[in-house]
Coordinates of C-alpha atoms in Angstrom, one line a residue:
M1 CA 78.1 100.9 116.9
K2 CA 75.2 102.2 115.9
P3 CA 73.8 102.9 112.6
G4 CA 74.4 106.7 111.3
Q5 CA 77.0 107.5 113.7
E6 CA 79.8 109.9 112.8
L7 CA 83.0 107.8 112.7
T8 CA 84.3 111.0 111.9
Q9 CA 86.7 112.9 114.5
S10 CA 88.7 115.6 115.6
W11 CA 91.9 116.0 116.4
A12 CA 90.3 116.7 119.9
H13 CA 87.7 113.2 119.8
K14 CA 90.4 110.7 119.2
P15 CA 90.5 107.6 120.3
S16 CA 91.9 107.2 124.2
R17 CA 94.8 105.1 124.1
S18 CA 94.4 104.6 127.5
L19 CA 91.8 105.0 129.9
D20 CA 92.7 106.7 134.2
K21 CA 89.9 107.8 136.3
A22 CA 88.9 110.8 135.0
E23 CA 88.5 109.6 131.7
A24 CA 86.7 107.0 132.5
M25 CA 83.6 109.9 134.5
A26 CA 81.6 110.1 132.3
P27 CA 81.9 114.3 131.2
P28 CA 78.2 115.6 130.4
P29 CA 77.3 115.4 126.4
P30 CA 78.7 118.6 124.3
P31 CA 75.9 121.6 123.7
P32 CA 74.2 121.2 120.3
P33 CA 76.3 122.7 117.8
P34 CA 74.9 126.2 116.2
A35 CA 72.8 126.6 113.2
V36 CA 75.4 127.0 109.7
N37 CA 74.2 130.3 110.1
T38 CA 73.8 131.5 113.7
P39 CA 76.5 134.1 113.7
L40 CA 78.9 133.5 116.4
L41 CA 80.9 136.4 116.9
H42 CA 80.5 139.9 115.8
G43 CA 82.5 143.6 116.4
E44 CA 84.0 146.5 114.2
F45 CA 87.9 145.8 114.2
G46 CA 90.3 148.7 112.3
S47 CA 93.5 147.4 109.7
Y48 CA 96.8 146.4 109.9
P49 CA 98.7 148.5 107.6
A50 CA 96.3 150.6 106.5
R51 CA 95.1 153.8 108.1
G52 CA 91.6 154.8 108.4
S53 CA 89.7 151.8 107.0
R54 CA 87.7 149.8 109.3
F55 CA 85.6 146.6 109.1
A56 CA 82.6 144.3 110.6
L57 CA 84.0 140.9 111.2
T58 CA 80.6 137.8 111.0
L59 CA 81.9 134.4 112.6
T60 CA 79.5 131.8 111.9
P61 CA 80.3 128.4 112.1
Q62 CA 80.8 128.0 108.1
A63 CA 82.9 131.5 107.7
L64 CA 84.4 135.1 108.3
Y65 CA 82.9 138.0 106.8
I66 CA 84.2 140.7 106.3
Q67 CA 82.4 144.3 105.0
R68 CA 84.2 147.7 104.7
L69 CA 82.9 150.8 107.1
R70 CA 84.8 153.0 106.1
P71 CA 86.2 155.2 104.5
K72 CA 83.7 153.7 101.9
P73 CA 81.0 151.4 103.2
E74 CA 80.5 148.4 100.8
A75 CA 76.9 146.4 99.6
R76 CA 78.4 144.3 98.3
P77 CA 81.6 143.2 99.4
R78 CA 84.5 141.8 97.1
G79 CA 86.2 139.3 99.5
G80 CA 83.9 139.7 102.0
L81 CA 83.2 136.0 102.9
V82 CA 85.5 133.8 103.5
P83 CA 84.7 129.9 103.9
L84 CA 86.2 128.1 107.2
T85 CA 86.9 125.3 104.7
E86 CA 89.9 128.1 102.8
V87 CA 91.4 129.1 106.4
S88 CA 94.2 127.0 107.6
G89 CA 95.3 129.1 111.1
C90 CA 95.0 132.4 113.4
C91 CA 97.5 133.9 115.8
T92 CA 97.5 137.3 118.3
L93 CA 100.2 140.3 118.4
R94 CA 100.4 143.1 120.2
S95 CA 102.9 146.0 118.3
Q96 CA 106.0 146.7 119.5
R97 CA 105.1 150.1 120.8
A98 CA 104.5 149.6 123.8
S99 CA 102.4 153.1 124.5
D100 CA 100.3 151.1 121.3
P101 CA 96.8 149.8 123.7
A102 CA 95.3 148.2 120.5
A103 CA 95.6 144.4 119.6
Y104 CA 95.5 142.5 116.6
F105 CA 94.7 139.4 115.3
C106 CA 95.8 137.4 112.1
I107 CA 94.3 135.0 110.0
Y108 CA 95.8 133.4 107.2
T109 CA 93.4 132.1 104.3
Y110 CA 94.3 130.3 101.5
P111 CA 91.0 131.6 98.7
Q112 CA 90.8 130.1 95.2
G113 CA 91.6 132.5 92.7
K114 CA 89.5 132.8 89.4
R115 CA 91.6 131.0 87.2
G116 CA 91.9 128.2 89.6
G117 CA 94.7 127.1 92.5
R118 CA 94.9 128.5 95.7
R119 CA 97.1 131.6 97.2
R120 CA 98.4 132.0 100.5
T121 CA 96.7 135.4 102.3
A122 CA 97.6 137.5 105.5
R123 CA 94.4 140.1 106.4
T124 CA 95.9 141.2 110.1
F125 CA 93.1 143.6 112.2
Q126 CA 93.5 145.8 115.2
A127 CA 90.9 146.3 118.4
D128 CA 90.9 149.3 119.0
G129 CA 87.3 150.0 120.3
A130 CA 88.8 149.3 124.6
A131 CA 90.8 152.5 126.4
T132 CA 93.7 149.9 127.7
Y133 CA 95.7 147.3 125.9
E134 CA 94.5 143.9 128.2
E135 CA 90.7 144.9 127.2
N136 CA 91.9 144.4 123.3
R137 CA 93.9 141.8 123.8
A138 CA 91.5 140.3 125.6
E139 CA 88.8 140.8 122.9
V140 CA 91.2 139.2 120.1
Q141 CA 92.0 136.5 121.8
H142 CA 88.6 135.8 121.9
W143 CA 87.6 135.6 118.7
A144 CA 91.2 133.7 117.9
T145 CA 89.7 130.9 120.5
V146 CA 86.9 131.0 119.2
L147 CA 88.2 131.0 115.4
M148 CA 90.4 128.1 116.0
C149 CA 87.9 125.7 118.5
L150 CA 85.5 125.7 114.8
L151 CA 88.6 124.5 112.7
R152 CA 89.9 121.9 115.3
G153 CA 86.0 120.8 115.8
L154 CA 86.0 121.8 118.8
P155 CA 83.1 121.9 121.1
L156 CA 82.5 125.5 121.9
P157 CA 80.8 125.6 125.7
G158 CA 76.8 126.5 126.0
D159 CA 76.7 128.9 129.6
R160 CA 80.5 128.8 130.4
E161 CA 82.9 131.8 129.8
I162 CA 84.5 130.9 126.3
T163 CA 89.2 131.1 126.9
P164 CA 91.9 129.9 125.6
E165 CA 92.1 127.4 127.6
L166 CA 89.5 125.3 125.3
L167 CA 91.8 124.5 123.0
T168 CA 93.3 121.7 123.5
K169 CA 96.9 120.6 123.3
P170 CA 97.9 120.4 119.7
P171 CA 99.2 117.1 117.6
R172 CA 102.0 115.9 117.4
L173 CA 102.3 114.4 113.6
L174 CA 105.1 112.8 112.3
L175 CA 106.3 113.7 108.6
L176 CA 107.7 111.5 106.2
V177 CA 109.0 113.0 102.8
N178 CA 110.5 111.5 99.8
P179 CA 112.2 114.8 99.3
F180 CA 112.2 113.2 95.0
G181 CA 109.4 112.7 94.6
G182 CA 106.6 114.6 92.0
R183 CA 110.3 114.7 89.4
G184 CA 112.4 115.5 92.8
L185 CA 109.4 118.6 93.7
A186 CA 108.3 117.0 97.0
W187 CA 111.1 118.9 99.0
Q188 CA 110.4 122.1 97.7
W189 CA 107.0 122.1 98.2
C190 CA 107.0 120.9 101.5
K191 CA 109.9 123.2 102.8
N192 CA 107.3 126.2 100.4
H193 CA 104.0 125.0 101.5
V194 CA 103.1 122.2 103.8
L195 CA 106.0 123.6 106.6
P196 CA 104.0 127.4 107.0
M197 CA 100.7 125.9 106.4
I198 CA 100.8 123.3 109.0
T199 CA 102.4 125.9 111.6
E200 CA 100.2 129.1 111.1
A201 CA 98.0 125.6 112.4
G202 CA 99.7 125.1 115.8
L203 CA 100.4 121.9 114.2
S204 CA 103.3 119.7 116.0
F205 CA 105.3 118.2 113.9
N206 CA 108.8 116.4 113.2
L207 CA 109.9 115.5 110.0
I208 CA 111.9 113.5 108.3
Q209 CA 113.2 112.1 105.2
T210 CA 113.6 109.1 103.6
E211 CA 116.8 108.0 102.0
R212 CA 115.8 104.4 100.1
Q213 CA 112.9 101.9 99.6
N214 CA 111.9 100.7 102.4
H215 CA 112.7 103.2 104.8
A216 CA 110.0 104.3 105.6
R217 CA 108.6 100.5 107.0
E218 CA 111.6 100.9 108.9
L219 CA 111.2 103.7 111.0
V220 CA 107.7 103.2 111.5
Q221 CA 108.8 99.5 112.9
G222 CA 110.7 101.0 115.5
L223 CA 107.9 104.6 117.1
K224 CA 107.1 104.8 120.3
L225 CA 103.6 105.0 119.3
S226 CA 102.6 106.9 122.8
E227 CA 104.5 109.8 120.8
W228 CA 102.3 110.5 118.5
D229 CA 99.4 111.6 117.3
G230 CA 99.6 110.9 113.8
I231 CA 101.5 109.9 110.5
V232 CA 101.9 112.4 107.4
T233 CA 103.5 111.0 104.7
L234 CA 104.6 113.3 101.5
S235 CA 105.1 111.6 97.9
G236 CA 103.2 109.2 96.0
D237 CA 100.6 106.5 97.3
G238 CA 104.1 104.0 97.7
L239 CA 104.5 105.5 101.1
L240 CA 102.0 105.3 103.0
F241 CA 102.2 101.3 101.1
E242 CA 105.3 101.3 103.5
V243 CA 104.0 102.8 106.8
L244 CA 101.2 100.5 106.8
N245 CA 103.2 97.3 106.2
G246 CA 105.5 98.4 109.0
L247 CA 102.9 98.9 111.1
L248 CA 101.6 95.5 110.6
H249 CA 105.4 94.3 111.0
R250 CA 105.7 95.4 114.8
P251 CA 104.6 92.7 116.8
D252 CA 101.9 95.3 118.9
W253 CA 100.7 95.4 115.3
E254 CA 96.3 95.6 116.8
K255 CA 97.4 99.1 118.6
A256 CA 99.5 100.3 115.9
I257 CA 97.6 100.3 112.9
R258 CA 94.9 102.9 114.4
M259 CA 98.0 105.0 114.7
P260 CA 95.8 107.7 111.9
V261 CA 97.6 108.2 108.6
G262 CA 97.8 110.7 106.6
I263 CA 98.8 111.7 102.8
L264 CA 99.6 114.8 101.8
P265 CA 100.6 114.1 97.6
C266 CA 103.9 115.2 96.2
G267 CA 104.2 111.9 93.9
S268 CA 102.9 111.3 90.9
G269 CA 100.7 108.6 91.8
N270 CA 98.0 110.5 93.9
A271 CA 94.8 108.7 94.2
L272 CA 94.0 108.6 97.8
A273 CA 94.6 111.9 97.9
G274 CA 92.0 112.4 94.6
A275 CA 89.7 110.7 97.3
V276 CA 90.3 112.7 100.5
N277 CA 90.1 115.5 98.3
Q278 CA 86.1 114.6 96.7
H279 CA 85.9 113.8 100.3
G280 CA 86.3 117.1 101.9
G281 CA 83.7 118.8 99.5
F282 CA 86.5 120.2 96.9
E283 CA 86.8 120.1 92.9
Q284 CA 89.0 118.2 91.1
A285 CA 92.6 119.6 91.7
L286 CA 96.1 118.2 90.5
G287 CA 99.4 119.3 91.0
L288 CA 100.1 121.8 93.8
D289 CA 96.5 122.7 93.9
L290 CA 95.8 118.8 95.2
L291 CA 98.2 119.0 97.7
L292 CA 96.9 122.3 99.3
N293 CA 94.0 121.0 99.3
C294 CA 95.1 118.0 101.6
S295 CA 96.9 120.8 103.3
L296 CA 93.8 122.4 104.3
L297 CA 92.3 119.4 105.5
L298 CA 95.3 118.1 107.4
C299 CA 95.0 121.2 109.6
R300 CA 91.3 120.9 110.4
G301 CA 91.6 117.6 112.0
G302 CA 89.6 114.8 111.6
D303 CA 89.9 110.9 111.4
R304 CA 88.1 108.1 110.2
P305 CA 87.6 105.1 110.2
L306 CA 90.1 102.8 106.4
D307 CA 89.2 99.9 105.0
L308 CA 92.7 97.8 104.4
L309 CA 93.2 94.8 101.5
S310 CA 94.8 92.0 103.1
V311 CA 96.2 90.3 99.8
T312 CA 97.9 86.7 100.5
L313 CA 100.8 86.5 97.6
A314 CA 101.7 82.8 95.6
S315 CA 104.8 82.4 97.9
G316 CA 102.4 83.2 100.8
S317 CA 103.7 86.4 101.9
R318 CA 101.2 88.3 102.9
C319 CA 100.8 92.0 102.4
I320 CA 97.6 94.9 103.4
S321 CA 97.0 97.6 100.0
F322 CA 95.0 100.5 100.8
L323 CA 94.5 101.0 97.2
S324 CA 93.8 99.0 94.5
V325 CA 94.9 95.3 93.6
A326 CA 95.5 95.1 89.6
W327 CA 96.2 92.8 86.9
G328 CA 96.3 93.8 82.6
F329 CA 96.1 96.9 81.4
V330 CA 96.3 98.9 84.6
S331 CA 99.3 97.6 85.5
D332 CA 101.2 97.1 82.9
V333 CA 100.8 101.0 82.4
D334 CA 102.1 101.7 85.8
I335 CA 105.3 99.4 85.9
Q336 CA 106.0 100.3 82.2
S337 CA 105.7 103.6 81.9
E338 CA 108.6 104.0 85.4
R339 CA 111.0 104.5 82.5
F340 CA 109.3 108.3 81.5
R341 CA 108.9 108.9 85.9
A342 CA 110.6 112.2 84.5
L343 CA 107.2 113.5 83.1
G344 CA 105.5 113.4 87.1
S345 CA 101.7 112.2 86.2
A346 CA 102.2 112.4 81.8
R347 CA 103.5 109.3 81.9
F348 CA 100.8 107.9 82.7
T349 CA 98.9 109.0 79.7
L350 CA 101.7 108.8 77.4
G351 CA 102.4 104.7 78.7
A352 CA 98.4 104.3 78.4
M353 CA 98.6 105.4 74.7
L354 CA 101.4 102.8 74.3
G355 CA 99.7 100.9 76.3
L356 CA 96.8 100.7 74.1
A357 CA 98.5 100.2 71.1
T358 CA 100.2 96.7 72.4
L359 CA 96.8 95.9 73.6
H360 CA 97.2 92.4 75.0
T361 CA 94.8 89.7 76.4
Y362 CA 95.4 87.8 79.7
R363 CA 93.9 84.7 80.1
G364 CA 92.8 83.8 84.3
R365 CA 90.4 83.1 86.0
L366 CA 88.8 84.9 88.5
S367 CA 86.8 84.5 91.8
Y368 CA 84.7 86.7 93.9
L369 CA 82.3 86.5 97.2
P370 CA 79.8 88.6 96.5
A371 CA 79.0 91.2 99.7
S372 CA 74.9 90.8 100.4
G373 CA 72.4 92.6 98.1
E374 CA 73.0 93.4 94.5
P375 CA 76.1 95.2 93.1
V376 CA 76.0 98.9 93.5
S377 CA 75.3 100.9 90.3
P378 CA 78.4 103.9 90.4
S379 CA 77.1 107.2 90.0
P380 CA 79.0 109.6 87.9
A381 CA 82.4 111.3 89.7
Q382 CA 86.2 112.0 88.5
G383 CA 89.0 109.7 87.9
L384 CA 92.2 107.4 85.6
P385 CA 95.3 105.3 85.7
R386 CA 96.6 105.4 88.8
A387 CA 101.3 105.1 89.4
K388 CA 103.9 103.1 90.9
S389 CA 104.7 104.8 93.8
E390 CA 107.1 107.6 94.5
L391 CA 110.3 105.2 96.1
T392 CA 113.2 104.6 93.6
L393 CA 114.7 107.3 95.0
A394 CA 117.8 109.3 92.8
P395 CA 121.4 108.7 93.2
A396 CA 122.1 112.3 94.2
P397 CA 122.3 113.7 97.1
A398 CA 119.2 115.2 99.7
P399 CA 118.7 118.7 100.2
S400 CA 120.8 119.8 103.1
L401 CA 119.3 120.2 106.4
T402 CA 120.2 121.2 110.6
H403 CA 119.2 117.9 111.5
S404 CA 117.8 117.5 115.1
P405 CA 119.0 114.3 117.4
L406 CA 116.7 112.4 115.4
H407 CA 117.1 110.7 112.6
R408 CA 117.7 113.1 109.6
S409 CA 115.1 115.2 110.6
V410 CA 113.7 118.4 111.1
S411 CA 111.6 118.6 114.5
D412 CA 111.3 121.4 117.2
L413 CA 113.7 124.4 116.4
P414 CA 113.3 127.0 114.5
L415 CA 112.3 126.7 110.5
P416 CA 113.4 127.9 107.8
L417 CA 110.5 128.6 106.3
P418 CA 110.3 130.4 102.8
Q419 CA 110.1 134.6 103.5
P420 CA 109.3 136.8 100.2
Q421 CA 111.3 139.6 100.1
P422 CA 113.4 141.7 104.1
Q423 CA 111.4 142.9 105.6
P424 CA 110.7 145.1 109.3
P425 CA 110.9 141.7 111.8
L426 CA 107.8 140.8 113.6
T427 CA 109.4 139.3 116.4
S428 CA 112.0 140.6 118.9
P429 CA 114.6 139.1 121.7
S430 CA 111.9 140.5 123.8
S431 CA 109.3 139.1 123.2
P432 CA 107.4 137.1 124.3
E433 CA 107.3 133.9 124.6
P434 CA 105.8 131.8 121.4
L435 CA 102.5 131.2 120.4
P436 CA 101.6 127.2 122.2
I437 CA 98.5 127.1 120.9
L438 CA 98.8 129.1 117.8
A439 CA 102.1 128.7 116.2
L440 CA 105.0 125.8 116.2
N441 CA 108.4 125.0 116.7
G442 CA 109.7 127.5 118.5
G443 CA 108.4 130.1 116.4
G444 CA 105.4 131.7 115.9
P445 CA 104.3 132.1 111.5
E446 CA 106.8 134.0 109.2
L447 CA 104.4 136.5 108.7
A448 CA 107.3 139.3 107.5
G449 CA 106.6 138.6 104.6
D450 CA 103.0 139.7 104.7
W451 CA 102.9 143.5 105.5
A452 CA 105.5 146.7 105.8
G453 CA 104.8 148.6 108.1
D454 CA 106.8 150.6 110.5
A455 CA 105.7 149.1 113.4
P456 CA 106.1 145.8 113.1
L457 CA 104.2 143.3 115.6
S458 CA 105.3 140.3 117.6
P459 CA 103.3 137.1 119.0
D460 CA 101.0 137.1 122.0
P461 CA 100.3 133.9 123.4
L462 CA 97.3 132.6 124.0
L463 CA 98.1 131.3 126.9
P464 CA 101.1 130.5 129.7
S465 CA 104.1 129.1 127.9
P466 CA 105.1 125.5 128.7
P467 CA 108.1 124.7 131.1
A468 CA 110.9 126.0 129.4
S469 CA 112.2 122.7 128.0
P470 CA 113.6 121.1 124.3
K471 CA 110.0 118.7 123.4
A472 CA 112.6 116.8 121.8
A473 CA 114.5 115.8 124.7
V474 CA 110.7 114.1 125.8
L475 CA 110.8 112.3 122.8
S476 CA 112.1 108.3 122.2
P477 CA 115.3 108.0 119.7
I478 CA 113.9 107.0 115.8
T479 CA 115.1 104.1 115.5
E480 CA 115.0 101.9 112.3
G481 CA 113.4 98.3 113.6
A482 CA 111.2 98.1 116.5
P483 CA 113.4 97.0 120.0
E484 CA 111.3 95.0 121.6
T485 CA 111.0 93.2 118.7
P486 CA 112.9 90.0 118.7
E487 CA 115.2 88.8 115.9
S488 CA 113.3 86.0 114.3
S489 CA 111.0 88.6 113.1
G490 CA 113.6 90.9 111.9
L491 CA 113.0 92.6 107.9
P492 CA 113.6 89.9 105.0
P493 CA 116.6 91.0 102.7
P494 CA 114.7 92.1 99.1
T495 CA 114.5 89.5 96.7
P496 CA 114.3 90.0 93.0
D497 CA 111.0 87.5 93.2
A498 CA 109.4 90.2 95.8
P499 CA 110.5 93.8 96.0
V500 CA 106.9 94.7 97.8
A501 CA 108.1 94.4 101.5
T502 CA 105.8 92.3 103.3
C503 CA 103.7 92.0 106.4
T504 CA 104.5 89.2 109.1
G505 CA 101.0 91.1 111.2
G506 CA 97.5 91.4 110.7
P507 CA 94.3 89.4 111.7
P508 CA 93.2 86.4 110.5
D509 CA 91.6 86.3 106.9
H510 CA 88.7 84.0 108.1
L511 CA 86.5 84.6 104.6
L512 CA 90.1 82.4 102.7
P513 CA 90.4 79.2 102.5
P514 CA 94.5 78.8 102.0
L515 CA 95.4 79.6 98.3
D516 CA 96.1 76.2 96.7
A517 CA 92.7 75.0 98.3
P518 CA 89.0 75.1 96.4
L519 CA 86.8 77.6 97.2
P520 CA 83.8 77.8 99.6
P521 CA 80.2 77.4 97.7
G522 CA 79.1 80.8 97.5
W523 CA 81.2 82.6 95.3
V524 CA 81.1 83.6 91.5
T525 CA 84.0 82.4 88.9
L526 CA 84.6 83.4 85.4
E527 CA 87.6 82.3 83.3
E528 CA 88.5 84.9 80.8
D529 CA 90.0 86.0 78.4
F530 CA 91.1 89.9 80.6
V531 CA 92.2 92.9 79.5
L532 CA 92.5 93.5 83.3
T533 CA 91.3 93.5 86.6
L534 CA 91.4 96.3 89.5
A535 CA 90.2 95.4 92.2
M536 CA 89.4 99.2 94.2
L537 CA 89.1 100.4 98.4
P538 CA 88.4 104.2 98.0
S539 CA 87.4 106.0 95.2
H540 CA 89.8 107.4 92.9
L541 CA 92.7 104.8 90.6
G542 CA 94.3 108.5 90.2
A543 CA 93.5 112.5 91.1
D544 CA 91.7 112.7 88.2
L545 CA 90.3 109.0 87.5
V546 CA 87.0 107.5 89.3
A547 CA 87.6 103.8 89.0
A548 CA 84.8 103.2 91.9
P549 CA 82.3 106.2 92.1
N550 CA 80.5 105.2 95.1
A551 CA 82.9 103.5 96.8
R552 CA 83.9 104.9 101.0
F553 CA 86.4 104.5 102.5
D554 CA 85.5 103.0 105.6
D555 CA 82.2 100.6 103.6
G556 CA 83.1 97.5 104.3
L557 CA 83.7 96.2 99.8
V558 CA 85.9 95.2 97.5
H559 CA 85.2 97.2 94.6
L560 CA 86.3 94.9 91.2
F561 CA 86.4 95.5 88.3
W562 CA 86.7 93.8 85.1
V563 CA 87.0 94.1 80.9
R564 CA 87.0 91.1 78.9
G565 CA 88.6 90.4 75.7
G566 CA 86.9 91.7 72.8
I567 CA 86.8 95.2 73.1
S568 CA 88.5 97.4 71.0
R569 CA 90.8 99.9 71.5
A570 CA 88.4 102.9 70.9
A571 CA 86.3 101.7 73.6
L572 CA 89.3 101.6 75.8
L573 CA 89.8 104.6 75.2
R574 CA 86.3 105.5 75.6
L575 CA 86.0 103.9 79.0
F576 CA 88.8 105.1 80.4
L577 CA 87.9 109.1 79.5
A578 CA 84.4 109.3 80.9
M579 CA 86.2 107.2 84.1
E580 CA 87.3 110.4 84.6
R581 CA 83.6 111.8 85.2
G582 CA 83.0 108.5 86.2
T583 CA 80.3 107.5 83.9
H584 CA 82.8 104.8 82.5
L585 CA 79.9 101.9 83.8
S586 CA 76.5 103.4 82.0
L587 CA 78.4 103.2 78.5
G588 CA 76.8 99.5 78.8
Y589 CA 79.8 97.9 76.9
P590 CA 79.3 93.8 77.5
Q591 CA 83.4 93.7 78.3
V592 CA 82.9 95.2 81.5
G593 CA 81.9 94.1 84.8
Y594 CA 82.1 95.1 87.9
A595 CA 80.9 93.6 91.3
T596 CA 81.0 94.8 95.2
T597 CA 82.4 92.3 96.6
L598 CA 83.9 91.1 100.7
A599 CA 87.5 88.9 99.2
F600 CA 88.4 88.0 95.8
R601 CA 90.8 85.6 94.0
L602 CA 93.2 86.1 91.0
E603 CA 94.9 83.3 88.9
P604 CA 96.6 84.1 86.0
L605 CA 97.0 80.9 83.3
T606 CA 99.6 83.4 81.5
P607 CA 102.5 82.1 81.6
R608 CA 103.7 86.1 81.7
G609 CA 102.4 89.1 83.5
V610 CA 102.3 92.0 85.5
L611 CA 100.6 92.4 88.7
T612 CA 100.5 95.3 91.6
V613 CA 100.2 95.7 95.0
D614 CA 98.3 99.8 95.2
G615 CA 101.2 100.7 92.5
E616 CA 103.7 98.5 93.5
Q617 CA 104.5 95.3 91.7
V618 CA 103.9 91.9 93.4
E619 CA 105.3 88.4 92.3
Y620 CA 103.7 86.5 89.6
G621 CA 101.1 83.9 90.7
P622 CA 98.2 83.4 91.7
L623 CA 96.5 85.9 94.4
Q624 CA 93.9 86.3 97.2
A625 CA 92.8 89.2 99.0
Q626 CA 89.9 89.8 101.8
V627 CA 88.6 93.4 102.9
H628 CA 89.0 93.8 106.3
P629 CA 86.4 96.9 107.5
G630 CA 87.9 100.1 110.0
L631 CA 91.5 98.3 110.5
G632 CA 93.2 101.2 109.9
R633 CA 92.2 105.3 110.4
L634 CA 93.1 107.7 107.7
L635 CA 93.2 112.0 108.6
T636 CA 90.2 112.9 106.3
G637 CA 89.6 116.3 107.6
P638 CA 86.0 116.6 107.9
P639 CA 83.6 116.0 105.4
G640 CA 82.6 118.5 102.6
R641 CA 79.4 119.7 100.7
P642 CA 79.9 117.3 97.3
A643 CA 82.1 119.6 94.9
G644 CA 78.6 121.5 92.8
E645 CA 76.4 122.0 95.6
P646 CA 75.3 125.2 96.6

């Protein structure tokens, strides 16, 4: 890869799984993207359901400008600037009155309120400048096509005509949700917020509820990879840990680990989602606001390389980490706060206070292979200690669902999406087939609560509908465990000493000698009394904690952080408070150390303690790890401007 080459890929620019003759022929290079503020479209529209109002709409590569023309023109329209970062999708509609020649264009947005928090808004505009419905329909389809191309990162043609055929087949995602994550709110948030938004974006998906620990790991081992474009978890960080280790347990792990993965935060530990949120240019967020931000980024599409950490444990087993390895204060808080799980993310605050009251030090030996060059000095950002996963499921039964032939899944069936209040229906038996590009799962977005009027609207497809056949019928059943896997590579039975599932595949750790062998020259070794040691890959240790402000998803580095004994409780508290702003390393405490590394070895010399990998407790004893740059791929959405930049 050439230096400086853009690594983020849109939904339309995924690496090909196979290269046939047509794909091997290099297409002509796409035209250069238009400038940020270059108007792409401009037109005058009426409004729906309000009568008499007229608006001027201007679409640029980054925003939609809306200005009222009648009844009273606005010099400075309130709410007239709609950044595309707040748009989930759009659709075209038509009146159910056959005599109405107008066509309609609906945009779904999630603007930020004055007090923070996003609220869904659907705005519908009426194209009525032509005498016939066909001409007005062509106008709204033109607008919808250009807007969806911008949202999905598809290049607009230079001299060619813009037609709905520019919109490629929407990606198909496998959604895995832990219904008991986030104090039991995960399924409610998924049903009320995530599914409606990705429906508006036109994404195709199957949804499966996990039922037990390591269920997600078993499911991904049985996937037929060619039928999916990504796997997205709706829980805390622990469910994604299961998915990645399940992919590396497959016989075809080299192909499987390239499957893009994503995370929608519905748990108490949402560190990776915090890093994705920052990468997208959003302000720091928690809870539902963080979920909506990450959902908007998922709707936009785009994935980039993800560094993964191969961790070898004392028993010789190996697991893959995407987040962190912790020993000492951070892992103690992570595991001991499990009893406060009902408090959600507040359990870490309470756990940290209790940990400070009983602060321990741990004798150990920390060795690392420095990265070339001097350690990077992080710049200000945000952050705090993160959580264990949401994989310990409550005994209560899962919410009832209509299940498809896939195991415990909601697939290509009309979804019972929430409707705020009874309204006239927007579809009728005589309506055309639902939008194949701008809607999904057998129906368009649920718009009944968006307006009230005496002339309901029906979805109007951009493209001809495909031959009628259930999508689920062409999919292979999702089984637990790969059918191609020989018996000798089956799942190891869980044991008390190793509760975390390990992987049998993965690349060799060429930088690491055997765990019981001496380290080669060039390594740095510290033998100290440690309060904590922490190895990070992404920037965030929690949704509001930035432990490694300069870290990137694909920088090829392990950001190693440690605190020696002798630090006071007050100083340690100030350290974590400063981590929320990313300024903790500038405090100048002599007990605090930081280095960028390629590999490390940790040898606890204290007989008792807690070690965690991605918030999951692992067997206690020596371990070592090596980073594998860009081994995975992460669904991040397009990069945004850093929060606070104009």
